[in-house]
mmCIF file of C-alpha atoms and ligand atoms in Angstrom:
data_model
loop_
_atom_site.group_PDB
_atom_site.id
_atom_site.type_symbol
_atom_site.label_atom_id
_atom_site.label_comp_id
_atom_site.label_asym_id
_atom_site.label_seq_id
_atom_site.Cartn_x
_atom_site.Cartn_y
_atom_site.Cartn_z
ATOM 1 C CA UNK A 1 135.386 118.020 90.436
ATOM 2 C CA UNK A 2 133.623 117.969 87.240
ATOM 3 C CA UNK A 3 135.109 115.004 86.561
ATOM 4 C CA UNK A 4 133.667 113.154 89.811
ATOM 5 C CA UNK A 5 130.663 114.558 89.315
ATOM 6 C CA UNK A 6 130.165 112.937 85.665
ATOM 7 C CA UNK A 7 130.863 109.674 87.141
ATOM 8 C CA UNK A 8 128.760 109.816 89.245
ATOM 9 C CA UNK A 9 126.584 110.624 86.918
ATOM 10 C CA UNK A 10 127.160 107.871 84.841
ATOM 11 C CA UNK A 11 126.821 105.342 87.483
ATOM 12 C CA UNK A 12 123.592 106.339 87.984
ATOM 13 C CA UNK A 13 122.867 106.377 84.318
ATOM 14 C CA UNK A 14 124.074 102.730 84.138
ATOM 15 C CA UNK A 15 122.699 101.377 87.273
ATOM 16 C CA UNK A 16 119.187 102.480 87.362
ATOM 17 C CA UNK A 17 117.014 101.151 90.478
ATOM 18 C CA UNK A 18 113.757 100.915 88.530
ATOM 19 C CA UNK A 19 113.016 101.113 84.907
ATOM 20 C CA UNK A 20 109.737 101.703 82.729
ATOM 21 C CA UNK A 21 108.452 100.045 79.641
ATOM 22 C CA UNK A 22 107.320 103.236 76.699
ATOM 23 C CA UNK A 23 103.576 101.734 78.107
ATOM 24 C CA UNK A 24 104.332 103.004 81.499
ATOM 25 C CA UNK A 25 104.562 100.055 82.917
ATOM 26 C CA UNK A 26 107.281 99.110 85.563
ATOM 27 C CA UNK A 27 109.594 96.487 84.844
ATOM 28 C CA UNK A 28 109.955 94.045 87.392
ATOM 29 C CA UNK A 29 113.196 94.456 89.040
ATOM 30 C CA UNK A 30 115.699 91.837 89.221
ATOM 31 C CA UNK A 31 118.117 90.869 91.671
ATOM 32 C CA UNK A 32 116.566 92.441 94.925
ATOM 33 C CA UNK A 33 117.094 89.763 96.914
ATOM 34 C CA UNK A 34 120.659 91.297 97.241
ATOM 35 C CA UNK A 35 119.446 94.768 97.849
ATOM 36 C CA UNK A 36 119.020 95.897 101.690
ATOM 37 C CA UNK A 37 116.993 93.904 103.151
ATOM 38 C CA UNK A 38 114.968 96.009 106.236
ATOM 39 C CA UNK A 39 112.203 93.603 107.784
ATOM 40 C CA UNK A 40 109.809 90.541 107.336
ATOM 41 C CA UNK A 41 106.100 91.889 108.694
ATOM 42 C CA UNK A 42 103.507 88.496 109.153
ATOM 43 C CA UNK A 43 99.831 88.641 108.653
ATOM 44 C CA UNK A 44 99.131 85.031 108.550
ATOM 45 C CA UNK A 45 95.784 83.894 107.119
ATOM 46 C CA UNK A 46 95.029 82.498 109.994
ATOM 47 C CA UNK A 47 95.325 85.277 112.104
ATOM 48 C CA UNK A 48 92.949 86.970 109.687
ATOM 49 C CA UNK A 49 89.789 84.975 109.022
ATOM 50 C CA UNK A 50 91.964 82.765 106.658
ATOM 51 C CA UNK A 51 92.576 85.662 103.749
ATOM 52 C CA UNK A 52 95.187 88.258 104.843
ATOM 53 C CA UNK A 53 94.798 91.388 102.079
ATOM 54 C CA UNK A 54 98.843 90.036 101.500
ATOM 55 C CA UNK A 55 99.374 86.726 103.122
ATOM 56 C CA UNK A 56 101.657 85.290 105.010
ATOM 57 C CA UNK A 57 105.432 86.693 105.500
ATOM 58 C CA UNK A 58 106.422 90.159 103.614
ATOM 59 C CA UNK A 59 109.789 90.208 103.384
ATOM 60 C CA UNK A 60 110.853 94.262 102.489
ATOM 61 C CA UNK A 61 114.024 95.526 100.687
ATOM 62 C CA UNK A 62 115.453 98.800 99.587
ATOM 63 C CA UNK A 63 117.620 99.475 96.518
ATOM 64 C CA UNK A 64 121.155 99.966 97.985
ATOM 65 C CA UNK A 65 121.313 103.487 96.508
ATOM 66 C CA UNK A 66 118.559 104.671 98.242
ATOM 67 C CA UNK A 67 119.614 103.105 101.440
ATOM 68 C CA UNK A 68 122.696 104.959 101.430
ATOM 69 C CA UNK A 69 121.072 108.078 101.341
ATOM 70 C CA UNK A 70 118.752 107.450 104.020
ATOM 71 C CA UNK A 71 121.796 106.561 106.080
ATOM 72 C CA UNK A 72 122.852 110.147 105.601
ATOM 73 C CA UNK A 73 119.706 112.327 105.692
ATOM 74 C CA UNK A 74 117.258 109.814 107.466
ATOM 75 C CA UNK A 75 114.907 110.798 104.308
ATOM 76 C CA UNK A 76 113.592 108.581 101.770
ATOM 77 C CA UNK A 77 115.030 110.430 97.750
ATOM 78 C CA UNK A 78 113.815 111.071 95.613
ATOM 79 C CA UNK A 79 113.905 108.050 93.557
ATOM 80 C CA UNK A 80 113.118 105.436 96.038
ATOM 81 C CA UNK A 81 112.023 101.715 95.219
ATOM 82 C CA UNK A 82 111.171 99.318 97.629
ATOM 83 C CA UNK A 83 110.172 95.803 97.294
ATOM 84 C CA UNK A 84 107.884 93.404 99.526
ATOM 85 C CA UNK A 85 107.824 89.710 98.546
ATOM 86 C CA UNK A 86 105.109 87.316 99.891
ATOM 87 C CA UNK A 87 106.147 84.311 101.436
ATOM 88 C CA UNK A 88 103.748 81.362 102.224
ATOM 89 C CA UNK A 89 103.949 79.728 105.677
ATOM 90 C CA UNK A 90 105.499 76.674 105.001
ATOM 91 C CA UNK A 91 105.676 74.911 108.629
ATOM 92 C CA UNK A 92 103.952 75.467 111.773
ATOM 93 C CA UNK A 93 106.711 74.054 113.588
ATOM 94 C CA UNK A 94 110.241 72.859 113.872
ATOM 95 C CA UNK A 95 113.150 71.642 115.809
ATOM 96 C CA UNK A 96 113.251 74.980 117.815
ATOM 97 C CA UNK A 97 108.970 75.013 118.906
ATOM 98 C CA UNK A 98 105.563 75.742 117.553
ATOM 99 C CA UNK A 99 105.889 78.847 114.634
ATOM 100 C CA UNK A 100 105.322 80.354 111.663
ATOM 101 C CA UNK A 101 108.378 79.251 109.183
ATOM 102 C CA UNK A 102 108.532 80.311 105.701
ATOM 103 C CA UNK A 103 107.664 78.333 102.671
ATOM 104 C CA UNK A 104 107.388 79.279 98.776
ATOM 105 C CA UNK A 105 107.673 82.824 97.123
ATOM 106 C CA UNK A 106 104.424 83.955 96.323
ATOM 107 C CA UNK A 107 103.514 87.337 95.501
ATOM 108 C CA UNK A 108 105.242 90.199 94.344
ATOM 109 C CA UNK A 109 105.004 94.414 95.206
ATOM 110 C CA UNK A 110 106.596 97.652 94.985
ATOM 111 C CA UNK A 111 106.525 101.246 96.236
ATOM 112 C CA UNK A 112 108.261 103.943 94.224
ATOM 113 C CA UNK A 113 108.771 107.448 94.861
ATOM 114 C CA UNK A 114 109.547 110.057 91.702
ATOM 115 C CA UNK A 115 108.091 113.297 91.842
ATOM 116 C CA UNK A 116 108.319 113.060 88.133
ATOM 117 C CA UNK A 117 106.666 110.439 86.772
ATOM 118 C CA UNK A 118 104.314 110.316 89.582
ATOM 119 C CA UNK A 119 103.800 114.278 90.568
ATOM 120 C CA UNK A 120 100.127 113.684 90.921
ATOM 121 C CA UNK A 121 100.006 110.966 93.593
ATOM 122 C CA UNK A 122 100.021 111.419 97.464
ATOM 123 C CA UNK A 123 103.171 111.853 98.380
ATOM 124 C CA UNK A 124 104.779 111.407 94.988
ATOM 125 C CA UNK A 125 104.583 107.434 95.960
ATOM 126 C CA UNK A 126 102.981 104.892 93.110
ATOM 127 C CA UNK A 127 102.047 101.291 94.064
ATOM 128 C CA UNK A 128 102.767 98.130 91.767
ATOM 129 C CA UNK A 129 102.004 94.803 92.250
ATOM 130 C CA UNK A 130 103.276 91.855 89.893
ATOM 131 C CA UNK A 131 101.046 89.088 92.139
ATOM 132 C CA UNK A 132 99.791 85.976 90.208
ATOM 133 C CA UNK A 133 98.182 83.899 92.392
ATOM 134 C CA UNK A 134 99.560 80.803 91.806
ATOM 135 C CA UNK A 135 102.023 81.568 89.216
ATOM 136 C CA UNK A 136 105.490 83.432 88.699
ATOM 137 C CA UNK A 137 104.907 87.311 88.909
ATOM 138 C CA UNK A 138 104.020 88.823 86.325
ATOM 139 C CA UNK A 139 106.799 90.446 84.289
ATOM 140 C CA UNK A 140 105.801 94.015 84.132
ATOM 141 C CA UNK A 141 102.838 96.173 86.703
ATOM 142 C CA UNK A 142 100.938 99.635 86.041
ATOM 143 C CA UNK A 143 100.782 102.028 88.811
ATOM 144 C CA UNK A 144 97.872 101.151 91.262
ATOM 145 C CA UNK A 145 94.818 103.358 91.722
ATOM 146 C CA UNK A 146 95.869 105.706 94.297
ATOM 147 C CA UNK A 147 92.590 104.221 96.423
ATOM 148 C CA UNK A 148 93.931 100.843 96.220
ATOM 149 C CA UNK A 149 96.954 101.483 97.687
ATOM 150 C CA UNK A 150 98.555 104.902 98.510
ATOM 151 C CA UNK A 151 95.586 105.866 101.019
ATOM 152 C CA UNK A 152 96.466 103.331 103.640
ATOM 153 C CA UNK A 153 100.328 103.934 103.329
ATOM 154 C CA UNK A 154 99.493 107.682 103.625
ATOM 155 C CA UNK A 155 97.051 107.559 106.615
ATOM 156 C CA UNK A 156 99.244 104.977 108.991
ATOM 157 C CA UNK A 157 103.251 104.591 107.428
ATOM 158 C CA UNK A 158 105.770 106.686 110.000
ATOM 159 C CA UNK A 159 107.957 107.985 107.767
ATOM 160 C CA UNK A 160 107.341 109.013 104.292
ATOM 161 C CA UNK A 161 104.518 106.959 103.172
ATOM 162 C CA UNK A 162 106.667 103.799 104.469
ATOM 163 C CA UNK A 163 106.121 101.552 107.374
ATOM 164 C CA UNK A 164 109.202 101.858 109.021
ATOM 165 C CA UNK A 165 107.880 101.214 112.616
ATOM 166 C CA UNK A 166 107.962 97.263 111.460
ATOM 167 C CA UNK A 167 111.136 97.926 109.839
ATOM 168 C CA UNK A 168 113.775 97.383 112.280
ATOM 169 C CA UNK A 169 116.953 98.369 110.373
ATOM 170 C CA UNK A 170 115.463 101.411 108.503
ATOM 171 C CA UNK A 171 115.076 102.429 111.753
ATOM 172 C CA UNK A 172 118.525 101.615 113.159
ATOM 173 C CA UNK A 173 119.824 103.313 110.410
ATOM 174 C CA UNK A 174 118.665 106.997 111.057
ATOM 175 C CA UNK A 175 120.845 108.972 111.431
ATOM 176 C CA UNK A 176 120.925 110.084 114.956
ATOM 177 C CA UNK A 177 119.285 106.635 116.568
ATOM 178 C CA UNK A 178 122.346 104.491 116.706
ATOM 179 C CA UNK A 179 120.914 100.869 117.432
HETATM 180 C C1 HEC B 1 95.056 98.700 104.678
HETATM 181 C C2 HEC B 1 96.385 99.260 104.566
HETATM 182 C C3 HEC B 1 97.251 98.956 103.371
HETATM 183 C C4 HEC B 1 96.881 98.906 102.042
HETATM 184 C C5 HEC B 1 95.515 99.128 101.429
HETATM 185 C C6 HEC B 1 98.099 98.628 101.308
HETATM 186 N N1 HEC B 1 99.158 98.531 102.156
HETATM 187 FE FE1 HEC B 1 101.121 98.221 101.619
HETATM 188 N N2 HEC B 1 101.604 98.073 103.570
HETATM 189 C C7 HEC B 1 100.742 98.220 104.641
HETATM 190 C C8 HEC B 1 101.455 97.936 105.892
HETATM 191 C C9 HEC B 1 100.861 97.996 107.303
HETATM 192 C C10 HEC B 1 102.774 97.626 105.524
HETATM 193 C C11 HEC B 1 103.909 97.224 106.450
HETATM 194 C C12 HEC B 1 103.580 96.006 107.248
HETATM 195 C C13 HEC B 1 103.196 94.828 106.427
HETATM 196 O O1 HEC B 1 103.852 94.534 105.409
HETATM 197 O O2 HEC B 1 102.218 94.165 106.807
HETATM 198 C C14 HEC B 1 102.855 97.748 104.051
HETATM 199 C C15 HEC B 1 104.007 97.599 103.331
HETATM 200 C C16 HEC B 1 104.075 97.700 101.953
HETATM 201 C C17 HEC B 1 105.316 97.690 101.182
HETATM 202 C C18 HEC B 1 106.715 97.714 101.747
HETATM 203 C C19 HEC B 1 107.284 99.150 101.784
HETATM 204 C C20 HEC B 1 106.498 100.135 102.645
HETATM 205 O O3 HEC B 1 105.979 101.106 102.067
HETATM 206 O O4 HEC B 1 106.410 99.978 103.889
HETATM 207 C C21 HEC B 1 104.957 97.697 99.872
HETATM 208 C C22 HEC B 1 105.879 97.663 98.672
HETATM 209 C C23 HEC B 1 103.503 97.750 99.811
HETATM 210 N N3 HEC B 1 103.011 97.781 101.099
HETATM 211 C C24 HEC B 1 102.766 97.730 98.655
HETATM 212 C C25 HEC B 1 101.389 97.862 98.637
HETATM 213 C C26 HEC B 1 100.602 97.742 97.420
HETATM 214 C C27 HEC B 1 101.126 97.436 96.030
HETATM 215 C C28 HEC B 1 99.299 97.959 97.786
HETATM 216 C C29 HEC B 1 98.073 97.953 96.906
HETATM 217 C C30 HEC B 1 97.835 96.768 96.110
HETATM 218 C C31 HEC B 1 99.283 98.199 99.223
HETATM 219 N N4 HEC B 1 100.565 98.121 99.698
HETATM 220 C C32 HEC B 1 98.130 98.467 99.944
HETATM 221 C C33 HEC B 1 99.433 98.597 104.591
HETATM 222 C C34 HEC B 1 98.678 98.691 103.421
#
């Protein structure tokens, strides 16, 4: 038992989802393209006066750690990170009819929830963004005034501070809805 448990432990230790730089900064995460991947909301700019607040295609992704909890207790841990990356609309149509069809990577955001690092915020939930319009994301964020961001998650997200009525397979995931 103890044994287990100190695995565990250490896989967690060695596998962190997020990290911080001793400025406070986040790091931006690597490699979450292969996390699970749980929806693609649109705001096209040109369904919005031709500037969307984040353009375009957002495709979201949880850490696979946290994913596997929410499969068990339908609750976001302690420890959450998602990630949204902006994608341009590349095409408005192809082979298969008139659409939106993705383009280039261009923008960069997270949502993290630690109820240490971040006891003072709504919800325990800091924003990030890594956005350089026009250029590679930047390489490290600081947390976003909680006005910015956090208000709007707060006042209209489902569950937890995160939009999972546009995310289909956070939903179908809950434990208990069994799409
Ligand atoms: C006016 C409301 C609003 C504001 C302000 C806002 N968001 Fe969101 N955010 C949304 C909505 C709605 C979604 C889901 C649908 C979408 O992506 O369009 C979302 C989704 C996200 C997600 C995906 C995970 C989740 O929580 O659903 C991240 C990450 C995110 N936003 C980061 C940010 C950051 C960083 C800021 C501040 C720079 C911010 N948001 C400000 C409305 C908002």
């Amino acid at each position: 038992m103890w044994g287990g448990m100190s695995i565990a432990h250490a896989e967690m230790k060695a596998e962190p989802a997020y990290s911080f730089n001793d400025d406070g900064t986040l790091v931006k995460p690597e490699g979450y393209r292969e996390w699970i991947y749980v929806g693609t909301p649109v705001t096209p700019n040109d369904m919005n006066n031709g500037k969307a607040a984040f353009p375009e295609f957002h495709n979201v992704y949880i850490h696979p750690k946290n994913f596997k909890k929410w499969k068990k207790t339908g609750a976001f841990p302690n420890g959450t990170i998602l990630i949204k990356e902006l994608v341009s609309v590349g095409s408005k149509s192809a082979p298969s009819g008139n659409g939106y069809f993705m383009g280039d990577f261009i923008g960069l955001e997270a949502t993290i929830k630690d109820s240490t690092r971040f006891k003072g915020e709504p919800g325990n939930w800091a924003y990030f963004s890594f956005t350089r319009e026009g250029k590679a994301p930047a390489t490290k964020a600081k947390a976003m005034p909680t006005d910015k961001c956090n208000f709007c998650h707060q006042g209209f997200a489902k569950d937890d501070w995160v939009f999972t009525q546009y995310y289909p397979i956070l939903r179908a995931a809950k434990p208990g809805n069994g799409r």
